[in-house]
Coordinates of C-alpha atoms and ligand atoms in Angstrom, one line a residue:
X1 CA 13.4 5.3 25.7
X2 CA 15.5 8.2 27.1
X3 CA 16.5 11.5 25.5
X4 CA 20.2 12.5 25.2
X5 CA 21.6 15.9 24.3
X6 CA 25.2 17.1 24.0
X7 CA 26.9 20.3 23.0
X8 CA 30.5 21.1 22.1
X9 CA 31.5 24.6 20.9
X10 CA 32.1 28.1 22.0
X11 CA 28.7 29.0 23.5
X12 CA 27.5 28.2 27.0
X13 CA 26.3 24.6 26.8
X14 CA 23.8 24.9 29.7
X15 CA 20.8 26.7 28.0
X16 CA 21.2 24.6 24.8
X17 CA 21.3 21.3 26.7
X18 CA 18.4 22.2 29.0
X19 CA 16.2 23.4 26.1
X20 CA 17.1 20.3 24.1
X21 CA 16.1 18.1 27.0
X22 CA 12.8 19.8 27.3
X23 CA 12.2 19.0 23.6
X24 CA 13.2 15.4 24.2
X25 CA 11.1 14.9 27.3
X26 CA 8.6 13.0 25.3
X27 CA 11.2 10.1 25.3
X28 CA 11.2 9.8 29.1
X29 CA 10.7 12.0 32.0
X30 CA 11.2 10.3 35.3
X31 CA 14.6 11.8 36.1
X32 CA 17.1 14.1 34.4
X33 CA 20.6 15.3 34.7
X34 CA 23.4 17.4 33.2
X35 CA 27.2 17.5 33.3
X36 CA 29.2 20.5 32.2
X37 CA 32.9 21.1 32.0
X38 CA 34.1 24.6 32.5
X39 CA 37.9 24.1 32.1
X40 CA 38.4 23.1 35.7
X41 CA 35.8 20.7 36.9
X42 CA 33.2 18.4 35.5
X43 CA 30.1 19.6 37.4
X44 CA 27.2 17.2 37.7
X45 CA 23.6 17.8 38.6
X46 CA 20.9 15.1 38.6
X47 CA 17.5 14.8 40.0
X48 CA 14.4 12.6 40.1
X49 CA 11.6 14.3 38.2
X50 CA 11.4 16.4 35.1
X51 CA 13.7 18.8 33.3
X52 CA 12.1 21.7 35.1
X53 CA 13.2 20.2 38.4
X54 CA 16.7 19.8 37.0
X55 CA 16.7 23.4 35.9
X56 CA 15.7 24.6 39.4
X57 CA 18.4 22.4 41.0
X58 CA 21.2 23.3 38.5
X59 CA 20.5 27.0 38.8
X60 CA 20.4 26.9 42.6
X61 CA 23.7 25.0 42.7
X62 CA 25.2 27.3 40.0
X63 CA 25.9 24.5 37.6
X64 CA 25.3 26.5 34.5
X65 CA 28.7 27.2 32.9
X66 CA 30.9 25.3 30.5
X67 CA 31.1 25.0 26.7
X68 CA 31.0 21.2 26.7
X69 CA 27.9 19.5 28.2
X70 CA 25.8 16.4 28.2
X71 CA 22.2 16.0 29.4
X72 CA 19.8 13.2 29.8
X73 CA 16.1 12.7 30.4
X74 CA 15.3 9.2 31.6
X75 CA 12.7 6.5 31.3
X76 CA 14.0 4.0 33.9
X77 CA 15.0 0.5 32.9
X78 CA 17.7 -0.5 35.4
X79 CA 17.2 1.0 38.8
X80 CA 14.3 3.1 40.1
X81 CA 14.0 6.7 39.0
X82 CA 16.0 8.6 41.6
X83 CA 18.9 11.2 41.8
X84 CA 21.6 8.5 41.8
X85 CA 20.3 6.4 38.9
X86 CA 19.7 9.5 36.8
X87 CA 22.3 10.1 34.0
X88 CA 25.0 11.4 33.3
X89 CA 27.2 8.9 35.1
X90 CA 30.9 9.5 35.9
X91 CA 33.6 6.9 35.9
X92 CA 35.4 6.1 39.2
X93 CA 38.2 8.6 38.5
X94 CA 35.6 11.3 37.7
X95 CA 37.3 11.8 34.3
X96 CA 34.7 10.3 32.0
X97 CA 31.1 11.3 31.7
X98 CA 28.5 9.3 29.8
X99 CA 24.8 9.6 28.8
X100 CA 23.1 6.5 27.4
X101 CA 19.8 5.6 25.8
X102 CA 19.3 1.8 25.7
X103 CA 20.1 -1.3 27.7
X104 CA 23.4 -3.1 28.3
X105 CA 22.1 -6.7 28.8
X106 CA 25.4 -8.3 30.0
X107 CA 26.2 -5.5 32.4
X108 CA 25.9 -7.9 35.4
X109 CA 28.9 -10.0 34.4
X110 CA 31.0 -6.9 33.3
X111 CA 30.2 -5.3 36.7
X112 CA 31.5 -8.4 38.6
X113 CA 34.8 -8.3 36.6
X114 CA 35.2 -4.6 37.3
X115 CA 34.4 -5.0 41.0
X116 CA 37.2 -7.6 41.1
X117 CA 39.5 -5.0 39.6
X118 CA 38.6 -2.5 42.4
X119 CA 35.8 -0.5 40.7
X120 CA 32.9 0.6 42.9
X121 CA 29.4 1.5 41.8
X122 CA 27.0 4.0 43.2
X123 CA 23.9 3.4 41.1
X124 CA 21.9 0.4 40.0
X125 CA 22.4 1.3 36.3
X126 CA 23.9 -0.6 33.4
X127 CA 25.3 2.7 32.2
X128 CA 27.6 3.3 35.2
X129 CA 29.1 -0.1 34.4
X130 CA 29.7 0.9 30.7
X131 CA 31.5 4.1 31.6
X132 CA 33.8 2.3 34.0
X133 CA 34.4 -0.4 31.4
X134 CA 35.5 2.3 29.0
X135 CA 37.7 3.8 31.6
X136 CA 39.2 0.5 32.5
X137 CA 40.1 -0.3 28.9
X138 CA 41.5 3.2 28.4
X139 CA 43.8 2.9 31.3
X140 CA 44.7 -0.8 30.8
X141 CA 45.4 -0.5 27.1
X142 CA 46.7 3.1 27.2
X143 CA 44.5 4.1 24.3
X144 CA 42.5 7.2 23.4
X145 CA 38.9 7.6 24.4
X146 CA 37.6 6.7 20.9
X147 CA 39.5 3.5 20.8
X148 CA 38.5 2.6 24.4
X149 CA 34.8 3.1 23.5
X150 CA 35.2 1.0 20.4
X151 CA 36.8 -1.9 22.3
X152 CA 34.2 -1.6 25.1
X153 CA 31.2 -1.7 22.8
X154 CA 32.5 -4.9 21.2
X155 CA 32.2 -6.5 24.6
X156 CA 28.7 -5.4 25.4
X157 CA 25.4 -6.9 24.4
X158 CA 22.4 -4.7 24.1
X159 CA 21.3 -1.4 22.6
X160 CA 22.7 2.0 23.0
X161 CA 23.0 5.6 21.8
X162 CA 25.8 7.0 23.9
X163 CA 27.9 10.2 24.2
X164 CA 31.0 10.2 26.3
X165 CA 33.6 12.9 27.1
X166 CA 36.9 12.9 28.9
X167 CA 37.5 16.1 30.9
X168 CA 41.2 15.9 30.1
X169 CA 40.2 16.3 26.5
X170 CA 37.4 18.8 26.5
X171 CA 37.4 19.4 22.8
X172 CA 36.0 16.0 21.9
X173 CA 32.8 13.9 22.4
X174 CA 32.7 10.3 21.3
X175 CA 29.3 9.0 20.3
X176 CA 28.0 5.6 19.2
X177 CA 24.8 3.9 18.2
X178 CA 23.2 0.5 18.1
X179 CA 19.4 0.2 18.1
X180 CA 18.7 3.7 19.6
X181 CA 18.7 6.8 17.5
X182 CA 21.5 9.4 17.5
X183 CA 21.9 12.5 15.4
X184 CA 24.9 14.9 15.2
X185 CA 24.1 18.5 14.4
X186 CA 27.0 20.1 12.5
X187 CA 27.2 23.9 13.0
X188 CA 29.8 26.5 12.4
X189 CA 32.6 25.6 14.8
X190 CA 30.1 23.7 17.0
X191 CA 28.5 20.4 17.3
X192 CA 25.2 19.1 18.8
X193 CA 24.4 15.5 19.8
X194 CA 20.8 14.4 20.3
X195 CA 18.3 11.6 20.1
X196 CA 16.6 13.5 17.3
X197 CA 17.2 16.8 15.6
X198 CA 14.7 18.9 17.6
X199 CA 17.3 20.1 20.2
X200 CA 19.4 21.8 17.5
X201 CA 17.1 22.8 14.7
X202 CA 17.4 26.5 15.5
X203 CA 21.3 26.3 15.3
X204 CA 21.8 24.1 12.2
X205 CA 20.1 22.3 9.4
X206 CA 23.0 20.0 8.8
X207 CA 22.9 16.6 10.5
X208 CA 24.6 13.3 10.5
X209 CA 22.5 10.3 11.5
X210 CA 24.6 7.5 12.7
X211 CA 23.8 4.0 11.4
X212 CA 23.6 1.0 13.8
X213 CA 27.1 -0.2 14.8
X214 CA 28.7 3.1 14.0
X215 CA 30.5 5.5 16.3
X216 CA 31.9 9.0 15.7
X217 CA 34.6 11.2 17.1
X218 CA 33.3 14.7 17.2
X219 CA 36.2 17.1 17.7
X220 CA 36.3 20.9 17.6
X221 CA 38.1 22.2 14.5
X222 CA 37.8 18.8 12.7
X223 CA 35.3 17.1 10.5
X224 CA 33.3 14.4 12.2
X225 CA 35.0 11.0 11.9
X226 CA 32.6 8.1 11.6
X227 CA 33.9 4.5 12.2
X228 CA 32.4 1.0 12.3
X229 CA 32.4 -0.3 15.8
X230 CA 33.1 -3.9 14.9
X231 CA 36.3 -3.4 12.9
X232 CA 37.2 0.2 13.5
X233 CA 37.1 0.9 9.8
X234 CA 36.5 4.5 8.8
X235 CA 33.1 5.3 7.0
X236 CA 32.2 8.4 5.0
X237 CA 30.1 10.8 7.1
X238 CA 26.9 11.7 5.2
X239 CA 25.8 15.2 6.2
X240 CA 22.1 15.7 5.3
X241 CA 20.0 18.9 5.2
X242 CA 17.0 18.7 7.5
X243 CA 13.5 19.7 6.4
X244 CA 12.3 20.3 10.0
X245 CA 11.4 23.7 11.2
X246 CA 10.9 25.2 14.7
X247 CA 7.1 25.7 14.4
X248 CA 6.7 22.0 14.0
X249 CA 8.2 21.2 17.3
X250 CA 6.6 24.0 19.4
X251 CA 3.1 24.2 20.8
X252 CA 2.1 27.3 18.8
X253 CA -0.4 28.6 21.3
X254 CA -2.0 25.2 22.1
X255 CA -2.1 24.2 25.8
X256 CA -0.6 20.8 24.9
X257 CA 1.1 19.1 22.0
X258 CA -1.6 16.5 21.9
X259 CA -4.3 19.1 21.3
X260 CA -2.1 20.8 18.6
X261 CA -1.5 17.4 17.0
X262 CA -5.3 16.6 17.0
X263 CA -5.9 19.9 15.3
X264 CA -3.1 19.3 12.8
X265 CA -4.8 16.2 11.4
X266 CA -6.5 17.8 8.4
X267 CA -3.2 19.2 7.3
X268 CA -1.3 16.0 8.2
X269 CA -3.6 13.8 6.2
X270 CA -3.2 16.1 3.2
X271 CA 0.6 15.9 3.6
X272 CA 0.3 12.1 3.6
X273 CA -1.6 12.0 0.3
X274 CA 0.1 15.0 -1.3
X275 CA 1.7 14.0 -4.6
X276 CA 0.4 10.5 -4.2
X277 CA -3.3 11.0 -4.7
X278 CA -3.8 12.3 -8.2
X279 CA -7.5 12.6 -8.5
X280 CA -7.5 14.4 -11.9
X281 CA -5.3 11.8 -13.5
X282 CA -7.2 9.0 -11.7
X283 CA -4.1 7.4 -10.3
X284 CA -2.2 6.9 -7.1
X285 CA 1.5 7.4 -7.4
X286 CA 3.7 5.6 -4.9
X287 CA 7.2 4.7 -5.9
X288 CA 7.7 2.3 -3.0
X289 CA 4.8 0.2 -4.2
X290 CA 5.3 0.6 -7.9
X291 CA 8.9 -0.6 -7.7
X292 CA 7.8 -3.7 -5.8
X293 CA 4.4 -4.3 -7.3
X294 CA 5.1 -7.9 -8.2
X295 CA 6.1 -8.7 -4.6
X296 CA 2.7 -7.4 -3.4
X297 CA 0.6 -8.9 -6.2
X298 CA 2.3 -12.3 -5.9
X299 CA 2.2 -12.4 -2.1
X300 CA 0.4 -15.3 -0.4
X301 CA -0.5 -13.0 2.4
X302 CA 0.4 -9.8 4.1
X303 CA 1.5 -9.8 7.7
X304 CA 1.3 -6.5 9.5
X305 CA 3.5 -6.1 12.6
X306 CA 3.2 -3.1 14.9
X307 CA 2.6 -2.1 18.5
X308 CA 0.0 0.1 20.3
X309 CA -1.8 2.6 18.2
X310 CA 0.1 1.6 15.1
X311 CA -1.2 -2.0 15.7
X312 CA -4.7 -0.5 15.7
X313 CA -4.0 1.2 12.4
X314 CA -2.8 -2.2 11.2
X315 CA -6.2 -3.7 12.1
X316 CA -8.0 -1.0 10.0
X317 CA -5.6 -1.9 7.2
X318 CA -6.5 -5.6 7.5
X319 CA -10.1 -4.7 6.8
X320 CA -9.4 -2.5 3.8
X321 CA -6.8 -4.8 2.3
X322 CA -9.0 -7.9 2.5
X323 CA -12.0 -5.9 1.4
X324 CA -10.4 -4.2 -1.6
X325 CA -7.4 -6.3 -2.6
X326 CA -8.6 -9.7 -1.5
X327 CA -5.1 -10.7 -0.1
X328 CA -5.2 -12.5 3.2
X329 CA -3.9 -10.3 6.0
X330 CA -2.7 -11.1 9.5
X331 CA -2.1 -8.4 12.0
X332 CA 0.4 -9.3 14.7
X333 CA 1.7 -7.6 17.9
X334 CA 5.4 -7.3 17.0
X335 CA 6.3 -8.4 20.5
X336 CA 4.4 -11.7 20.1
X337 CA 5.4 -12.3 16.5
X338 CA 9.1 -12.0 17.2
X339 CA 9.1 -14.7 19.9
X340 CA 6.4 -17.2 18.8
X341 CA 8.3 -18.9 16.0
X342 CA 5.8 -17.8 13.3
X343 CA 5.7 -19.4 9.9
X344 CA 7.2 -16.8 7.5
X345 CA 8.0 -17.5 3.9
X346 CA 9.5 -15.7 0.9
X347 CA 5.9 -15.4 -0.4
X348 CA 5.0 -13.2 2.5
X349 CA 5.0 -9.4 2.5
X350 CA 5.5 -8.0 6.0
X351 CA 4.3 -4.4 6.6
X352 CA 5.8 -2.8 9.7
X353 CA 3.9 0.2 11.0
X354 CA 5.6 2.6 13.4
X355 CA 5.3 6.3 14.0
X356 CA 8.8 6.6 15.5
X357 CA 10.4 3.9 13.4
X358 CA 12.3 3.0 16.5
X359 CA 10.0 0.6 18.4
X360 CA 12.3 -2.3 19.5
X361 CA 9.8 -5.1 19.1
X362 CA 8.7 -3.9 15.6
X363 CA 12.3 -3.6 14.6
X364 CA 13.1 -7.1 15.9
X365 CA 10.0 -8.5 14.1
X366 CA 11.1 -7.2 10.7
X367 CA 14.6 -8.5 11.3
X368 CA 13.1 -11.9 11.9
X369 CA 10.9 -11.6 8.8
X370 CA 13.9 -10.7 6.7
X371 CA 15.9 -13.6 8.0
X372 CA 13.1 -15.8 6.8
X373 CA 13.0 -14.3 3.3
X374 CA 9.9 -12.1 3.5
X375 CA 9.8 -8.8 1.8
X376 CA 9.5 -6.0 4.4
X377 CA 7.7 -2.7 3.7
X378 CA 8.0 0.0 6.4
X379 CA 5.2 2.6 7.1
X380 CA 7.0 5.1 9.3
X381 CA 6.6 8.8 10.2
X382 CA 10.2 9.6 11.3
X383 CA 12.4 9.9 8.3
X384 CA 15.6 7.9 8.4
X385 CA 14.4 6.0 11.4
X386 CA 15.7 2.5 12.1
X387 CA 12.6 0.7 10.8
X388 CA 12.6 2.8 7.7
X389 CA 16.2 1.9 7.1
X390 CA 15.9 -1.8 7.9
X391 CA 12.9 -2.3 5.5
X392 CA 13.4 -3.3 1.9
X393 CA 11.1 -0.5 0.8
X394 CA 8.6 1.7 2.4
X395 CA 6.6 5.0 2.5
X396 CA 6.6 7.8 5.0
X397 CA 3.4 9.2 6.4
X398 CA 4.8 12.7 6.5
X399 CA 2.7 13.6 9.5
X400 CA 5.4 16.0 10.9
X401 CA 6.8 15.5 14.4
X402 CA 4.4 14.0 16.9
X403 CA 5.5 15.0 20.3
X404 CA 2.5 14.2 22.6
X405 CA 3.1 10.7 23.9
X406 CA -0.5 9.7 22.9
X407 CA -0.5 9.1 19.2
X408 CA -3.2 11.0 17.3
X409 CA -2.1 12.3 13.9
X410 CA 0.2 9.3 13.5
X411 CA -2.9 7.0 13.6
X412 CA -4.9 8.9 11.0
X413 CA -2.0 9.4 8.7
X414 CA -1.1 5.7 8.9
X415 CA -4.6 4.8 8.0
X416 CA -4.5 7.3 5.1
X417 CA -1.3 5.8 3.8
X418 CA -2.4 2.2 4.2
X419 CA -5.7 3.0 2.4
X420 CA -3.7 4.5 -0.5
X421 CA -1.6 1.4 -0.7
X422 CA -4.7 -0.8 -0.6
X423 CA -6.3 1.2 -3.4
X424 CA -3.3 1.2 -5.5
X425 CA -3.0 -2.6 -5.2
X426 CA -6.7 -3.1 -5.8
X427 CA -6.4 -1.1 -9.0
X428 CA -3.3 -2.9 -10.2
X429 CA -4.9 -6.2 -9.5
X430 CA -8.1 -5.2 -11.2
X431 CA -10.1 -5.8 -8.1
X432 CA -11.9 -2.4 -8.0
X433 CA -14.1 -0.8 -10.6
X434 CA -13.1 2.4 -12.2
X435 CA -16.1 4.1 -10.6
X436 CA -15.4 2.8 -7.1
X437 CA -11.8 3.8 -7.4
X438 CA -12.6 7.3 -8.5
X439 CA -15.2 7.6 -5.7
X440 CA -12.5 6.6 -3.2
X441 CA -10.0 9.1 -4.6
X442 CA -12.5 11.9 -4.4
X443 CA -13.6 10.9 -0.9
X444 CA -10.1 10.7 0.3
X445 CA -9.5 14.2 -1.0
X446 CA -12.5 15.4 0.9
X447 CA -11.4 13.9 4.2
X448 CA -9.3 16.8 5.5
X449 CA -12.3 19.2 5.3
X450 CA -14.5 16.6 7.0
X451 CA -12.0 16.2 9.8
X452 CA -12.0 20.0 10.2
X453 CA -15.8 19.8 10.6
X454 CA -15.5 17.1 13.3
X455 CA -13.1 19.3 15.1
X456 CA -15.8 21.9 15.4
X457 CA -17.5 19.6 17.9
X458 CA -14.7 20.3 20.3
X459 CA -16.9 22.3 22.8
X460 CA -19.6 19.7 22.7
X461 CA -17.1 16.9 23.4
X462 CA -15.7 19.0 26.2
X463 CA -19.1 19.3 27.8
X464 CA -19.6 15.5 27.5
X465 CA -16.2 15.1 29.1
X466 CA -17.2 17.2 32.1
X467 CA -20.2 14.8 32.6
X468 CA -18.1 11.6 32.7
X469 CA -14.7 12.8 33.9
X470 CA -15.0 11.1 37.3
X471 CA -16.2 7.6 36.3
X472 CA -13.9 4.7 37.0
X473 CA -14.6 2.7 33.8
X474 CA -15.5 3.2 30.1
X475 CA -16.5 0.8 27.4
X476 CA -15.9 1.5 23.7
X477 CA -17.8 -0.5 21.1
X478 CA -17.6 -0.6 17.3
X479 CA -18.1 -3.0 14.4
X480 CA -16.2 -3.6 11.2
X481 CA -13.9 -0.8 10.4
X482 CA -14.9 0.9 13.6
X483 CA -13.9 -1.9 15.9
X484 CA -10.2 -0.9 15.8
X485 CA -11.4 2.7 16.4
X486 CA -13.1 1.4 19.6
X487 CA -9.8 -0.1 20.7
X488 CA -7.9 3.1 19.9
X489 CA -10.5 5.2 21.8
X490 CA -10.1 3.0 24.9
X491 CA -6.3 3.1 24.6
X492 CA -6.3 6.9 24.4
X493 CA -8.5 7.3 27.5
X494 CA -6.4 4.8 29.5
X495 CA -3.0 6.2 28.7
X496 CA -3.7 9.9 29.4
X497 CA -6.6 10.0 32.0
X498 CA -5.8 6.7 33.8
X499 CA -9.5 5.7 33.6
X500 CA -9.9 2.0 32.9
X501 CA -11.3 1.5 29.5
X502 CA -11.9 -1.4 27.2
X503 CA -12.6 -1.5 23.5
X504 CA -14.7 -4.4 22.1
X505 CA -16.3 -5.5 18.9
X506 CA -19.9 -4.4 19.6
X507 CA -21.4 -7.8 19.0
X508 CA -19.0 -9.5 21.4
X509 CA -20.4 -7.4 24.3
X510 CA -23.0 -10.0 25.0
X511 CA -20.3 -12.6 25.5
X512 CA -19.0 -11.0 28.6
X513 CA -18.6 -7.3 28.9
X514 CA -22.4 -6.8 29.1
X515 CA -22.0 -8.0 32.8
X516 CA -20.3 -4.7 33.5
X517 CA -23.1 -2.5 32.3
X518 CA -25.1 -0.6 34.9
X519 CA -26.3 3.0 35.3
X520 CA -22.7 4.1 36.1
X521 CA -21.1 2.7 32.9
X522 CA -20.6 5.1 30.0
X523 CA -20.4 3.2 26.7
X524 CA -19.0 5.0 23.6
X525 CA -20.6 3.3 20.6
X526 CA -19.5 4.1 17.1
X527 CA -22.7 3.8 15.1
X528 CA -22.1 5.4 11.7
X529 CA -24.7 4.8 9.0
X530 CA -22.3 2.8 6.8
X531 CA -21.0 -0.2 8.8
X532 CA -23.6 -2.6 10.2
X533 CA -25.7 0.3 11.5
X534 CA -28.8 -1.8 12.3
X535 CA -26.8 -4.3 14.2
X536 CA -25.1 -1.6 16.2
X537 CA -28.5 -0.1 17.0
X538 CA -29.5 -3.4 18.5
X539 CA -26.4 -3.4 20.6
X540 CA -27.3 0.1 21.8
X541 CA -30.7 -1.2 22.8
X542 CA -29.1 -4.0 24.8
X543 CA -27.0 -1.4 26.7
X544 CA -30.0 0.9 27.2
X545 CA -32.1 -1.8 28.7
X546 CA -29.4 -2.4 31.3
X547 CA -29.4 1.4 32.1
X548 CA -25.9 2.0 30.6
X549 CA -25.1 5.6 29.5
X550 CA -24.6 5.9 25.7
X551 CA -22.3 8.3 23.9
X552 CA -23.0 7.7 20.2
X553 CA -20.6 8.6 17.4
X554 CA -23.1 8.9 14.6
X555 CA -23.4 10.1 11.0
X556 CA -24.7 13.7 10.6
X557 CA -28.5 13.9 10.7
X558 CA -28.9 10.5 12.5
X559 CA -32.2 10.4 14.4
X560 CA -32.5 6.8 15.6
X561 CA -29.4 6.6 17.8
X562 CA -29.9 10.2 18.9
X563 CA -33.3 9.1 20.3
X564 CA -31.7 6.4 22.4
X565 CA -28.3 7.9 23.4
X566 CA -27.5 10.2 26.3
X567 CA -25.2 12.2 23.9
X568 CA -24.3 12.0 20.3
X569 CA -21.3 13.4 18.4
X570 CA -21.9 13.7 14.7
X571 CA -19.4 13.1 11.9
X572 CA -19.9 13.7 8.2
X573 CA -20.8 10.8 6.0
X574 CA -18.0 9.0 4.0
X575 CA -17.1 5.7 2.4
X576 CA -17.2 3.0 5.0
X577 CA -13.5 2.2 4.6
X578 CA -12.6 5.8 5.4
X579 CA -14.9 6.2 8.4
X580 CA -12.1 5.6 11.0
X581 CA -10.5 8.8 9.8
X582 CA -13.5 10.7 11.1
X583 CA -14.8 8.6 14.0
X584 CA -11.4 8.6 15.7
X585 CA -11.3 12.4 16.1
X586 CA -14.1 12.8 18.8
X587 CA -12.5 9.9 20.8
X588 CA -9.2 11.7 20.8
X589 CA -10.9 14.9 22.0
X590 CA -12.9 13.1 24.6
X591 CA -9.8 11.5 26.2
X592 CA -7.9 14.8 25.9
X593 CA -10.6 16.8 27.7
X594 CA -11.2 14.2 30.4
X595 CA -7.5 14.0 31.1
X596 CA -7.1 17.8 31.3
X597 CA -10.2 17.9 33.7
X598 CA -8.5 15.3 35.9
X599 CA -5.3 17.3 36.0
X600 CA -3.4 14.6 34.3
X601 CA -0.2 15.4 32.4
X602 CA -1.6 14.9 28.9
X603 CA 1.7 15.1 27.0
X604 CA 3.7 13.1 29.4
X605 CA 1.4 10.5 31.0
X606 CA 2.9 8.5 33.9
X607 CA 5.1 5.5 33.2
X608 CA 5.0 6.0 29.4
X609 CA 7.5 7.2 26.8
X610 CA 6.9 8.2 23.2
X611 CA 9.1 5.6 21.6
X612 CA 9.6 2.2 23.3
X613 CA 13.2 1.3 22.3
X614 CA 13.5 -1.5 24.8
X615 CA 11.6 -4.8 24.9
Ligands
M6R701 O1 6.4 4.6 17.3 P1 5.4 3.5 17.2 O2 4.3 3.8 16.4 O3 6.1 2.2 16.8 O4 4.9 3.3 18.7 C1 4.0 2.2 19.0 C2 3.4 2.4 20.4 O5 4.3 2.5 21.4 C3 2.5 3.7 20.4 O6 1.6 3.7 19.4 C4 1.8 3.8 21.8 O7 0.9 2.8 21.9 C5 1.2 5.2 21.9 N1 1.5 5.8 23.1 C6 -0.3 5.2 21.8 O8 -0.8 6.5 22.0

């Protein structure tokens, strides 16, 4: 939920850490801080606000020199976002500095013990407690920093990715991880620490991703030493070559990452099916499914666990799996599933969907599923992420980095991947005719061009946005495959424009939400030709007769809805099961333009963070 960056080497740490924090701001952005050591003093600068505020403050206070540095961008858990609670935190002696992403759950009892021993605390954070615990152990036990960190972490309960340095030993940073991501960039005579590889990708392609319950001693002139936190045993450090490039993590001329990512969808969808969709051979190739085919085919049911937008992709998958494969599917909010004592058996297949692969609730849900003997299949975007590693098998969406907090390409690529899985299973189970299977493959291959076509409606959507940008409420309606799209459209609008919006199954409107409809209420209705068209048209009439405003998402050439709606946005025709890949696009653009027109921070909406690594 926070972003951490560290540098150890011969260069000035300041510009590297600041730039790294800017790239990690998607992880949290309510306060930020940096600590640098220049051979004499550990200089600390922290502020409420964004990295740009930190930059202004650090430069005005001349805190810009030193070749060892740690930086942090925060999404508050313990203590309100202010200068004092911002990280880094120093120990009481001022010798140790720490940055932390996660939560120390038993910090209260540790704090009391430390207070008895004379420690004082300036912030409300759990992190300040942790750094003082490490200091206390270091002094009491007369051990090196690495050992003190290891002992301390065996006393804490919670989640963390931490980096700590001791100013009396400025050639070393100690890092550790449990539940929050941590990457170590290995350069020529220099090291980088970060929540993901984006802060160091222009310096090195070599990275070590720590596993949970591992720590590492990063020391100049030495190889990185990885150890297990529990028993202090040494583990081989696996240095992997990254596939990431700088273009993928920059805006490339777009005003916002969200807009860039919306426009990347044709490409991202292709990347998802590349190598898997083999239209000429008439097959779908997916090793993760092929190797575990029996598990899927013998499953009593599939349980999908996810949060937010990924949960909406799960709902689309429910429709397509039940439709094509005829396996019962349940879609669960991971946060509910993990706590409600669900019935899980070894005949269940659990699919976890997560862009980041780090969402705490989804991770906990799959751990629970595994404990109960279920087979867990991960659908993640971030390669090597915790959920990907925790799953028995899985497949990546290959959407490329998604930096905008509002998920866009993650959603469409998840649907693409889940559709491929459904098709593959339907074929293996003999549930789909050869002709229908081939139609699906051809249509899937045509989707990127069709998405490209929908994107051409951008100016038209922008105009519609200008008409409705000041309304207080929006309603989104859809049926069948487009019901989850209605939910997703409403979520997008809420999270980035702060307009209240609700998504509903169109037919449910008359059971309540219809009471909200008056001449002020814009209703976005997804009314494509395939998918209960006539029924949705009746719903539109019901809205019309109560003077609601209609924005219809319709199939190209549609006349009927056009004659009733205030505005329509056309999408090309496709197979019903694939319509969400097209109907979602105008809804993403609508929320984007409305948010921009309302001067909202589109990429970093208030109170949110890209990956929710706390409960
Ligand atoms: O990384 P995940 O897919 O697990 O994230 C789940 C949700 O936090 C995420 O989809 C969230 O709802 C997005 N901000 C929606 O745009």
